[in-house]
PDB file of C-alpha atoms in Angstrom:
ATOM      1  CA  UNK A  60       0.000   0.000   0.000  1.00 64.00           C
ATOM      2  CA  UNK A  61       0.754   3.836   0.142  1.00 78.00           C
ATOM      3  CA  UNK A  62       1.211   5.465   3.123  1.00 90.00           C
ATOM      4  CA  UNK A  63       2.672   8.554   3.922  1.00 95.00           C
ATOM      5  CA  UNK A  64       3.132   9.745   7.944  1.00 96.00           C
ATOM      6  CA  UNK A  65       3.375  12.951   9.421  1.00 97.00           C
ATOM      7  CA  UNK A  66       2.683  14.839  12.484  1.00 97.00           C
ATOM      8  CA  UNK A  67      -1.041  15.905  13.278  1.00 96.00           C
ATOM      9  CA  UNK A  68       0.061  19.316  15.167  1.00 97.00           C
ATOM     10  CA  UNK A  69       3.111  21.409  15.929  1.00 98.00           C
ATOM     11  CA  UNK A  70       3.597  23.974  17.825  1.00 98.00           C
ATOM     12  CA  UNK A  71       7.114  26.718  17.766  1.00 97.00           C
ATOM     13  CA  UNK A  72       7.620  29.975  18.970  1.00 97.00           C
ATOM     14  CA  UNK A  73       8.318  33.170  16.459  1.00 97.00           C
ATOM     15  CA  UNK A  74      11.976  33.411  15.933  1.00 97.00           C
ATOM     16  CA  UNK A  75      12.297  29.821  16.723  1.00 98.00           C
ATOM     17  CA  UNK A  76      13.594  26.984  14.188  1.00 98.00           C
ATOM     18  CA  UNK A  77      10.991  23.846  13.800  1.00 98.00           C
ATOM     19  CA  UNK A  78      11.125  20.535  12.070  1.00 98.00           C
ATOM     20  CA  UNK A  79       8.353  18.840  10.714  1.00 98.00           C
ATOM     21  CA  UNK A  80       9.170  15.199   9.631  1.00 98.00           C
ATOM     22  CA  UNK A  81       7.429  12.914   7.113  1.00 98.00           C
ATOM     23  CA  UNK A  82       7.843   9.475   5.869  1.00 97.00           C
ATOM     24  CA  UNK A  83       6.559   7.665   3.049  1.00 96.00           C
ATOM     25  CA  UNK A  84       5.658   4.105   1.750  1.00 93.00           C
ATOM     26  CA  UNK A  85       4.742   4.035  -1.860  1.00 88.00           C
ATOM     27  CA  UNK A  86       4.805   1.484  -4.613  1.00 84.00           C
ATOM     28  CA  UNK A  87       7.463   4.344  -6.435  1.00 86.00           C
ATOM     29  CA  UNK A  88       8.993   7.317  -6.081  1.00 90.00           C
ATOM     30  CA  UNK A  89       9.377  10.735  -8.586  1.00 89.00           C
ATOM     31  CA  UNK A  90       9.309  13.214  -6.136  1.00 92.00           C
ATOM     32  CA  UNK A  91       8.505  14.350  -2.567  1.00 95.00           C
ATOM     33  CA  UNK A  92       6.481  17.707  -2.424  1.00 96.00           C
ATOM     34  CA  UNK A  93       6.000  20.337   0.135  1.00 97.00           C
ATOM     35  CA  UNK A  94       2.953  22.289   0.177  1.00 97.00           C
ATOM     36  CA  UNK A  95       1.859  25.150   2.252  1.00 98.00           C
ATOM     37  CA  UNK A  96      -1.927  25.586   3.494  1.00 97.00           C
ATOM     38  CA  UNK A  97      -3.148  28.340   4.726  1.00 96.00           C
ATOM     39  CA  UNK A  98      -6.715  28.233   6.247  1.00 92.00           C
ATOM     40  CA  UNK A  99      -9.149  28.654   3.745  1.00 88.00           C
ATOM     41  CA  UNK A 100      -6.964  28.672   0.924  1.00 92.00           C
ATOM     42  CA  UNK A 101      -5.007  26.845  -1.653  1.00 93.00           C
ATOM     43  CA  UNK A 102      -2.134  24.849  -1.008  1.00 95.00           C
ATOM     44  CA  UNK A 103       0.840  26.404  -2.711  1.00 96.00           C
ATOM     45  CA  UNK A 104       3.866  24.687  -3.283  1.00 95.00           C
ATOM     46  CA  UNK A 105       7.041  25.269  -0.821  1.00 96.00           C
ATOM     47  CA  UNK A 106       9.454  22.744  -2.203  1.00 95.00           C
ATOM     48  CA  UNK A 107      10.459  19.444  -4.328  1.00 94.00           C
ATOM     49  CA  UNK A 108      13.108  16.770  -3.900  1.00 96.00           C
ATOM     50  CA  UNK A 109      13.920  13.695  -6.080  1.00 93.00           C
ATOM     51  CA  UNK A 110      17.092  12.991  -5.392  1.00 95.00           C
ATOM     52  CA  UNK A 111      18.756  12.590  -1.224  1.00 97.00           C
ATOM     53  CA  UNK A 112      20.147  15.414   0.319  1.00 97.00           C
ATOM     54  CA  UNK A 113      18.535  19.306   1.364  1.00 97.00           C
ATOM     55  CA  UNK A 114      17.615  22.021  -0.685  1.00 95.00           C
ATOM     56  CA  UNK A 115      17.305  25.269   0.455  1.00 94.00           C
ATOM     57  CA  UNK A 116      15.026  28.204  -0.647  1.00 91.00           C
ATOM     58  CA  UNK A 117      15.488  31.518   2.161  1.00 95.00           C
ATOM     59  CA  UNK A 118      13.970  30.336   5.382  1.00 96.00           C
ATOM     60  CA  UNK A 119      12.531  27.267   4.296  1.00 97.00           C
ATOM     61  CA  UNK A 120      15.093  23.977   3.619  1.00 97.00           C
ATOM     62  CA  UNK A 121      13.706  20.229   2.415  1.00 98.00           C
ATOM     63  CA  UNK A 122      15.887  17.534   2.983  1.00 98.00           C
ATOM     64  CA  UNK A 123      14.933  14.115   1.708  1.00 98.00           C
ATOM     65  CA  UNK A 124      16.704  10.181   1.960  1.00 98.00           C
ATOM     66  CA  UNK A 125      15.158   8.088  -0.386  1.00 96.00           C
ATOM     67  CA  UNK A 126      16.780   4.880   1.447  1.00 95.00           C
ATOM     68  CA  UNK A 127      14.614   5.467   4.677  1.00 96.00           C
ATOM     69  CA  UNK A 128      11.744   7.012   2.813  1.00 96.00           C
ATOM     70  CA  UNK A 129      12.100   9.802   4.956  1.00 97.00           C
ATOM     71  CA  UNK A 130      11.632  13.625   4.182  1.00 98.00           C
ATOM     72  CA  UNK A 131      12.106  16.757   6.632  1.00 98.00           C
ATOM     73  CA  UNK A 132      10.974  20.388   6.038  1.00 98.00           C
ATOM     74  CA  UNK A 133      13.259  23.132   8.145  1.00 98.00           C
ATOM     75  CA  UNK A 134      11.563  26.841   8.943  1.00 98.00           C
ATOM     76  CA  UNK A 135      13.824  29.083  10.490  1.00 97.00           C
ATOM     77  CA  UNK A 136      13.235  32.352  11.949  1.00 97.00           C
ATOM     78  CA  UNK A 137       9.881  31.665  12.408  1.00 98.00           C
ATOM     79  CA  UNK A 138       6.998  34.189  12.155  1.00 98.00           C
ATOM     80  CA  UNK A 139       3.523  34.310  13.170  1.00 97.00           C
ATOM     81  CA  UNK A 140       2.315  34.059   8.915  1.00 97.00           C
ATOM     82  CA  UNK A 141       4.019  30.998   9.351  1.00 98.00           C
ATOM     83  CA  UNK A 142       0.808  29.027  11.358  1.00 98.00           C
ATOM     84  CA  UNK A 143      -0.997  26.991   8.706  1.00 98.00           C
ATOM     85  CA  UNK A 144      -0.631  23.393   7.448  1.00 97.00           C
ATOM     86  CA  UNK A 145       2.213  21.687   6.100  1.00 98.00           C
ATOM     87  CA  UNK A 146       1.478  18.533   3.427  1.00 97.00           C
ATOM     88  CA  UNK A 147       3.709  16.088   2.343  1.00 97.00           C
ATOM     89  CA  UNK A 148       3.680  14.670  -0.671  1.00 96.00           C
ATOM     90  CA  UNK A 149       4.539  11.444  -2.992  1.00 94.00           C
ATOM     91  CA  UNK A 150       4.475  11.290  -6.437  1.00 91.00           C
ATOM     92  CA  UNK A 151       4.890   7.472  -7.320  1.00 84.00           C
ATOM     93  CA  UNK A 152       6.093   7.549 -10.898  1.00 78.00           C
ATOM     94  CA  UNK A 153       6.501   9.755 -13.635  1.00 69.00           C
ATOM     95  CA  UNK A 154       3.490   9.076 -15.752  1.00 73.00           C
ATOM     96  CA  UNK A 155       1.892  10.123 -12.486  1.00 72.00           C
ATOM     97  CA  UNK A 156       2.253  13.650 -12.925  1.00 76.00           C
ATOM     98  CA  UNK A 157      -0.584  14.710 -11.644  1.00 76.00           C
ATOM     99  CA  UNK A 158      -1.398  11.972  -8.888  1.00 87.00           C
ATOM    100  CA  UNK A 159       0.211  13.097  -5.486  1.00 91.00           C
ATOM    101  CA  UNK A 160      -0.459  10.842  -2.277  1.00 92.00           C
ATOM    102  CA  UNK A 161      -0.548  13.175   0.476  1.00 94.00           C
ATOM    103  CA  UNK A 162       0.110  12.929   3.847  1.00 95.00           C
ATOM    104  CA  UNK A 163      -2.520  14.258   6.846  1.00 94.00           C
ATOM    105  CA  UNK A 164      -0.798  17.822   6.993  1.00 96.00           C
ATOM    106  CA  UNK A 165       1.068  19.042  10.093  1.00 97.00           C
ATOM    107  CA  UNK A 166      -1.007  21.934  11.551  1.00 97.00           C
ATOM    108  CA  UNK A 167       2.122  24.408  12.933  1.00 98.00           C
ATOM    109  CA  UNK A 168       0.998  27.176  15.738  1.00 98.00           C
ATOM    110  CA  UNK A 169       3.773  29.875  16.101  1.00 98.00           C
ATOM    111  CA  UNK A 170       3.058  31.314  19.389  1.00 97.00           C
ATOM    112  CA  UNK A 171       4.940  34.916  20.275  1.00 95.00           C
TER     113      UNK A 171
ATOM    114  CA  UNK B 433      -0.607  34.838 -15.435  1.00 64.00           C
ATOM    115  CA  UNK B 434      -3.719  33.832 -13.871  1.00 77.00           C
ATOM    116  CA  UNK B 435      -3.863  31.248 -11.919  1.00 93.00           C
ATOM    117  CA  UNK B 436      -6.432  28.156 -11.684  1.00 96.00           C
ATOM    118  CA  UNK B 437      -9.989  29.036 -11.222  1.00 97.00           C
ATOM    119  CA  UNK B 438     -12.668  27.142  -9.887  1.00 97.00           C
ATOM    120  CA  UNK B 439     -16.551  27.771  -9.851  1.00 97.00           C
ATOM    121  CA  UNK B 440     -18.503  27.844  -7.907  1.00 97.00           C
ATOM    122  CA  UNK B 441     -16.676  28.266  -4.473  1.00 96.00           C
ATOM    123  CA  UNK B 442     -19.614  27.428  -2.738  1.00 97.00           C
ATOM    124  CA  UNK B 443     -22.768  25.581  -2.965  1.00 96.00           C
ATOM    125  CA  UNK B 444     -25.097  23.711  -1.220  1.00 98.00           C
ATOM    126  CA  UNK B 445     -27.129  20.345  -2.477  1.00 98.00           C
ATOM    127  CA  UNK B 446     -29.227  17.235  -1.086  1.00 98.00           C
ATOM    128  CA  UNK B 447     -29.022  13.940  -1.064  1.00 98.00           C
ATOM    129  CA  UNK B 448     -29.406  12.739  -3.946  1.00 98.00           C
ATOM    130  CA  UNK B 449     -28.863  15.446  -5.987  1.00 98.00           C
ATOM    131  CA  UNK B 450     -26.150  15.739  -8.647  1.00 98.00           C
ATOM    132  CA  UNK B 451     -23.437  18.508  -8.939  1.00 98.00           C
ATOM    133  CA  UNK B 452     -20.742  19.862 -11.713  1.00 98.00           C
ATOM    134  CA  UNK B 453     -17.880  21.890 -10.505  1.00 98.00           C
ATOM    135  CA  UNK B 454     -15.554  23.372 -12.979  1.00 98.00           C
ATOM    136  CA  UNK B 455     -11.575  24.328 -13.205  1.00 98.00           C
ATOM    137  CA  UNK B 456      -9.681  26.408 -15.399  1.00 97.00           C
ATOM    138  CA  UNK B 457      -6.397  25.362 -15.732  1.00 96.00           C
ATOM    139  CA  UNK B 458      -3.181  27.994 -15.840  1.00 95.00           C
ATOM    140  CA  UNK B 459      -2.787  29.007 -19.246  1.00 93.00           C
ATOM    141  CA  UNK B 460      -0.611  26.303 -21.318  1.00 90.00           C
ATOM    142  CA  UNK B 461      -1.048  23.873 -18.772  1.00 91.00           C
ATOM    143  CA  UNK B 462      -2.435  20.317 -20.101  1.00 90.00           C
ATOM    144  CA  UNK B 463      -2.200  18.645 -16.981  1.00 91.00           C
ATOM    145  CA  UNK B 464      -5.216  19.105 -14.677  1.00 95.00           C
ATOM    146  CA  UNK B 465      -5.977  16.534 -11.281  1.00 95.00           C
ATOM    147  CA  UNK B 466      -8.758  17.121  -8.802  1.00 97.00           C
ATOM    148  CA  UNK B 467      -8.887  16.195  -5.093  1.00 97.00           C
ATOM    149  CA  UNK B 468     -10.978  15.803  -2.583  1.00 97.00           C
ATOM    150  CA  UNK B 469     -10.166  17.441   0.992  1.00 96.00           C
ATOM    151  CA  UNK B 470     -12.207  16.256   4.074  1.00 93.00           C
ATOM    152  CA  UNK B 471     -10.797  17.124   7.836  1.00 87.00           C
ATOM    153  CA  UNK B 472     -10.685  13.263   8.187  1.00 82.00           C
ATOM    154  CA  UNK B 473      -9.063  12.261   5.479  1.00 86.00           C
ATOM    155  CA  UNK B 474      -6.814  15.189   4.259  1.00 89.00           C
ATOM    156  CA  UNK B 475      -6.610  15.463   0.753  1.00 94.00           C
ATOM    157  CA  UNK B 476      -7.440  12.346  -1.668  1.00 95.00           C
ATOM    158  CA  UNK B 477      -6.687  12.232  -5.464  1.00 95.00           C
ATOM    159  CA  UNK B 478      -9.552  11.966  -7.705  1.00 96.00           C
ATOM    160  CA  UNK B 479      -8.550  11.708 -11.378  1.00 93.00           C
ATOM    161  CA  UNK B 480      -6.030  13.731 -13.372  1.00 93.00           C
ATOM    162  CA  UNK B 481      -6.650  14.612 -17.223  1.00 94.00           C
ATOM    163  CA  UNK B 482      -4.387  15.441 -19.540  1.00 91.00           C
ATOM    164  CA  UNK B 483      -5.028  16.433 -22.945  1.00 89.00           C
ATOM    165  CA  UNK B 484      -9.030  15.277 -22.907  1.00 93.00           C
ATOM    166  CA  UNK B 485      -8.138  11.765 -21.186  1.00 93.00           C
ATOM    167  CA  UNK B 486      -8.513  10.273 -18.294  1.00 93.00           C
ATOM    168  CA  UNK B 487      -4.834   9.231 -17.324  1.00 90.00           C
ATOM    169  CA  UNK B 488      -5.060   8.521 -13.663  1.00 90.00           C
ATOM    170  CA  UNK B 489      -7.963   7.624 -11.696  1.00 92.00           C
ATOM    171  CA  UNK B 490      -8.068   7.178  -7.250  1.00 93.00           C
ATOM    172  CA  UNK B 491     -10.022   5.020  -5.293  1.00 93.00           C
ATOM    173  CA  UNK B 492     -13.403   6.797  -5.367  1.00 96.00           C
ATOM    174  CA  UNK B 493     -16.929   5.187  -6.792  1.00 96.00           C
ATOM    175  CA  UNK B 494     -18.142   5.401 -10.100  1.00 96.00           C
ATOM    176  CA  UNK B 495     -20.483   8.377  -9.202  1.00 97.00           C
ATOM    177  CA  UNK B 496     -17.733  10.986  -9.439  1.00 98.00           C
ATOM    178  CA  UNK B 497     -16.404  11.333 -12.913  1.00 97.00           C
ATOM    179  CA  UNK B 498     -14.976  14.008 -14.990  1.00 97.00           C
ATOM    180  CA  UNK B 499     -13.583  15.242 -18.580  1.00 97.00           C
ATOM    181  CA  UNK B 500     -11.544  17.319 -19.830  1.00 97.00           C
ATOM    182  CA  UNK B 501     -12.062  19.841 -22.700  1.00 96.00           C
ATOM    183  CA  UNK B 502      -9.920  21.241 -26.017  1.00 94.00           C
ATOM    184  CA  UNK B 503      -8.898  24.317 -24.306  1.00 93.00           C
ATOM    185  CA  UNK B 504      -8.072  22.122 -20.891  1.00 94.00           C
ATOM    186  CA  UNK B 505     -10.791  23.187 -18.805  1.00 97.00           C
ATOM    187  CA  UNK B 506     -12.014  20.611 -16.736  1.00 97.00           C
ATOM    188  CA  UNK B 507     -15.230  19.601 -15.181  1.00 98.00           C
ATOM    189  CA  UNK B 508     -16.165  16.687 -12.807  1.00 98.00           C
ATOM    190  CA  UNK B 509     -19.333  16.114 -11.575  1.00 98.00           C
ATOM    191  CA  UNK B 510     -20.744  13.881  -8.718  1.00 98.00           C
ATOM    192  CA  UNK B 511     -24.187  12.183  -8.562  1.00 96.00           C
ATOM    193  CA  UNK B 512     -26.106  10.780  -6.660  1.00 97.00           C
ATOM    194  CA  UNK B 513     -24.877  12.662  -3.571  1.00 98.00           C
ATOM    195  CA  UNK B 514     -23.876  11.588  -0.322  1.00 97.00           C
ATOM    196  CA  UNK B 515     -23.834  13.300   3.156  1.00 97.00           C
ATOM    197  CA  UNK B 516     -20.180  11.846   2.893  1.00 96.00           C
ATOM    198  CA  UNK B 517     -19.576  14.027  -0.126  1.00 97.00           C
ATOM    199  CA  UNK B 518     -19.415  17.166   1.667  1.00 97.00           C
ATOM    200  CA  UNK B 519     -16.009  18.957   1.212  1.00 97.00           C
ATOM    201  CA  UNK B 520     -13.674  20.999  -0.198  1.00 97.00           C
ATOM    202  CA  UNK B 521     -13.057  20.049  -3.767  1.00 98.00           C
ATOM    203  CA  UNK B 522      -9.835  21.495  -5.316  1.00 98.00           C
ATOM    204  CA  UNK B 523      -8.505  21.314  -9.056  1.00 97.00           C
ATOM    205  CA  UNK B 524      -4.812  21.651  -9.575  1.00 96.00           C
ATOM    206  CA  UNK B 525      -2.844  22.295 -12.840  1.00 94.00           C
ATOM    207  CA  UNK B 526       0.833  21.060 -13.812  1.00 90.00           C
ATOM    208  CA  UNK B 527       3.556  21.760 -16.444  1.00 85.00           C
ATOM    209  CA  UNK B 528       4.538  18.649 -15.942  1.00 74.00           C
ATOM    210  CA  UNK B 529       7.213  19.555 -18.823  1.00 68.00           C
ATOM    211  CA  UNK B 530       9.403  21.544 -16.165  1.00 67.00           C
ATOM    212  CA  UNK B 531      11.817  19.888 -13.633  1.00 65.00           C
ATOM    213  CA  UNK B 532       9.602  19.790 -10.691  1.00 76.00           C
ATOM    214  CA  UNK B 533       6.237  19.460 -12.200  1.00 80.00           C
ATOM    215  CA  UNK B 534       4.890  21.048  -9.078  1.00 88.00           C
ATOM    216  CA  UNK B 535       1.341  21.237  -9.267  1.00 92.00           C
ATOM    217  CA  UNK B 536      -1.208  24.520  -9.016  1.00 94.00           C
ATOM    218  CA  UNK B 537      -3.871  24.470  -6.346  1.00 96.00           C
ATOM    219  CA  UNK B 538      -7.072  26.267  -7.315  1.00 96.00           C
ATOM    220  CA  UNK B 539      -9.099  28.300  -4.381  1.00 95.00           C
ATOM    221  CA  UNK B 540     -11.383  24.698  -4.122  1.00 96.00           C
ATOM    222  CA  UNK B 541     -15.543  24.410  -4.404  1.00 97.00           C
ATOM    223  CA  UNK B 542     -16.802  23.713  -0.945  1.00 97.00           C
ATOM    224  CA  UNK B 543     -19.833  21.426  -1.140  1.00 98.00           C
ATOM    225  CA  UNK B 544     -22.207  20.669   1.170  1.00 97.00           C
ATOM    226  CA  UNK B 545     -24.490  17.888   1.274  1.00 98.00           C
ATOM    227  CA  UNK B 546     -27.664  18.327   3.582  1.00 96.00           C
TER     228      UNK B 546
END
């Protein structure tokens, strides 16, 4: 089966650094996705790994191992537009373009 | 560029009833997948079209189903509603030509089934 894991809630202070983990089971693997959901609106897309190791855009860093089917997605310096939900996401193969398994979301509260 | 756009945002049916929500892709875009996103479940895949077919299809019954048109608008429409149904129904568009293929979330169609 497909499964992909992640924490329910979160919860970092503004200024802080927080980690929110995610691991996957699929059948393949093209891709691991971060999206960012705000309440009441779209996702919109933070980051994208395929191959093992971090990438880093400004505050926000994804770091994926495709041997542990494991992903992580780094916010630094957080600030209070940061609260919202955090999906993870699998795409299994490349004629899969637009098929993503997604994880739960992580719901992140930045307190002051 | 605009981005995807979905109609309507909201609307209400009954059981029963039958219901067509609509998405316009980004422009150039031939990719378009729609998803369902319940509080329980998170966010499910659908079916994804690209260039008027059916190329991927998710674990849902027969009553939803969808097409896609010549200029890559897509509709899907569910019948025979369900109380289940109700939720937030979001299209999202791809160039899945480009490196990361990400995909484009539309605003979504909340349905509610009463």
């Amino acid at each position: 089966g497909q499964n992909i894991d992640q924490p329910t809630e979160m919860t970092a202070t503004e200024g802080a650094i927080v980690q929110i983990n995610c691991t996957y089971q699929t059948s393949g693997f093209n891709g691991l996705f971060w999206y960012q959901q705000h309440a009441g609106e779209a996702p919109t897309f933070l980051s994208y790994n395929v191959l093992d190791g971090l990438e880093e855009k400004g505050r926000f860093s994804s770091f994926l191992s495709r041997s542990k089917g494991y992903s992580y997605l780094l916010l630094k310096e957080l600030q209070m537009k940061d609260s919202a939900s955090y999906l993870c996401a699998v795409r299994g193969s490349y004629n899969q373009g637009g098929k993503l398994i997604f994880g739960q979301g992580t719901e992140l509260s930045v307190k002051p | 560029k605009a981005g995807v756009t979905q109609t309507p945002r909201y609307l209400i049916k009954t059981r029963g009833q039958q219901v067509t929500l609509s998405c316009s892709p980004i422009s150039g875009h031939r990719s378009v997948s729609w998803y369902q996103q319940t509080p329980g479940q998170g966010l499910q895949f659908l079916f994804e079209y690209f260039s008027e077919t059916q190329r991927n299809k998710g674990n849902f019954p027969g009553r939803f189903s969808g097409r896609q048109f010549s200029n890559s608008r897509s509709e899907m429409n569910v019948s025979t509603l369900e109380l289940g149904d109700s939720a937030l129904y979001l299209c999202a568009s791809g160039d899945l030509g480009v490196s990361t293929g990400e995909l484009f979330f539309g605003e979504g169609s909340r349905l509610t089934v009463l």
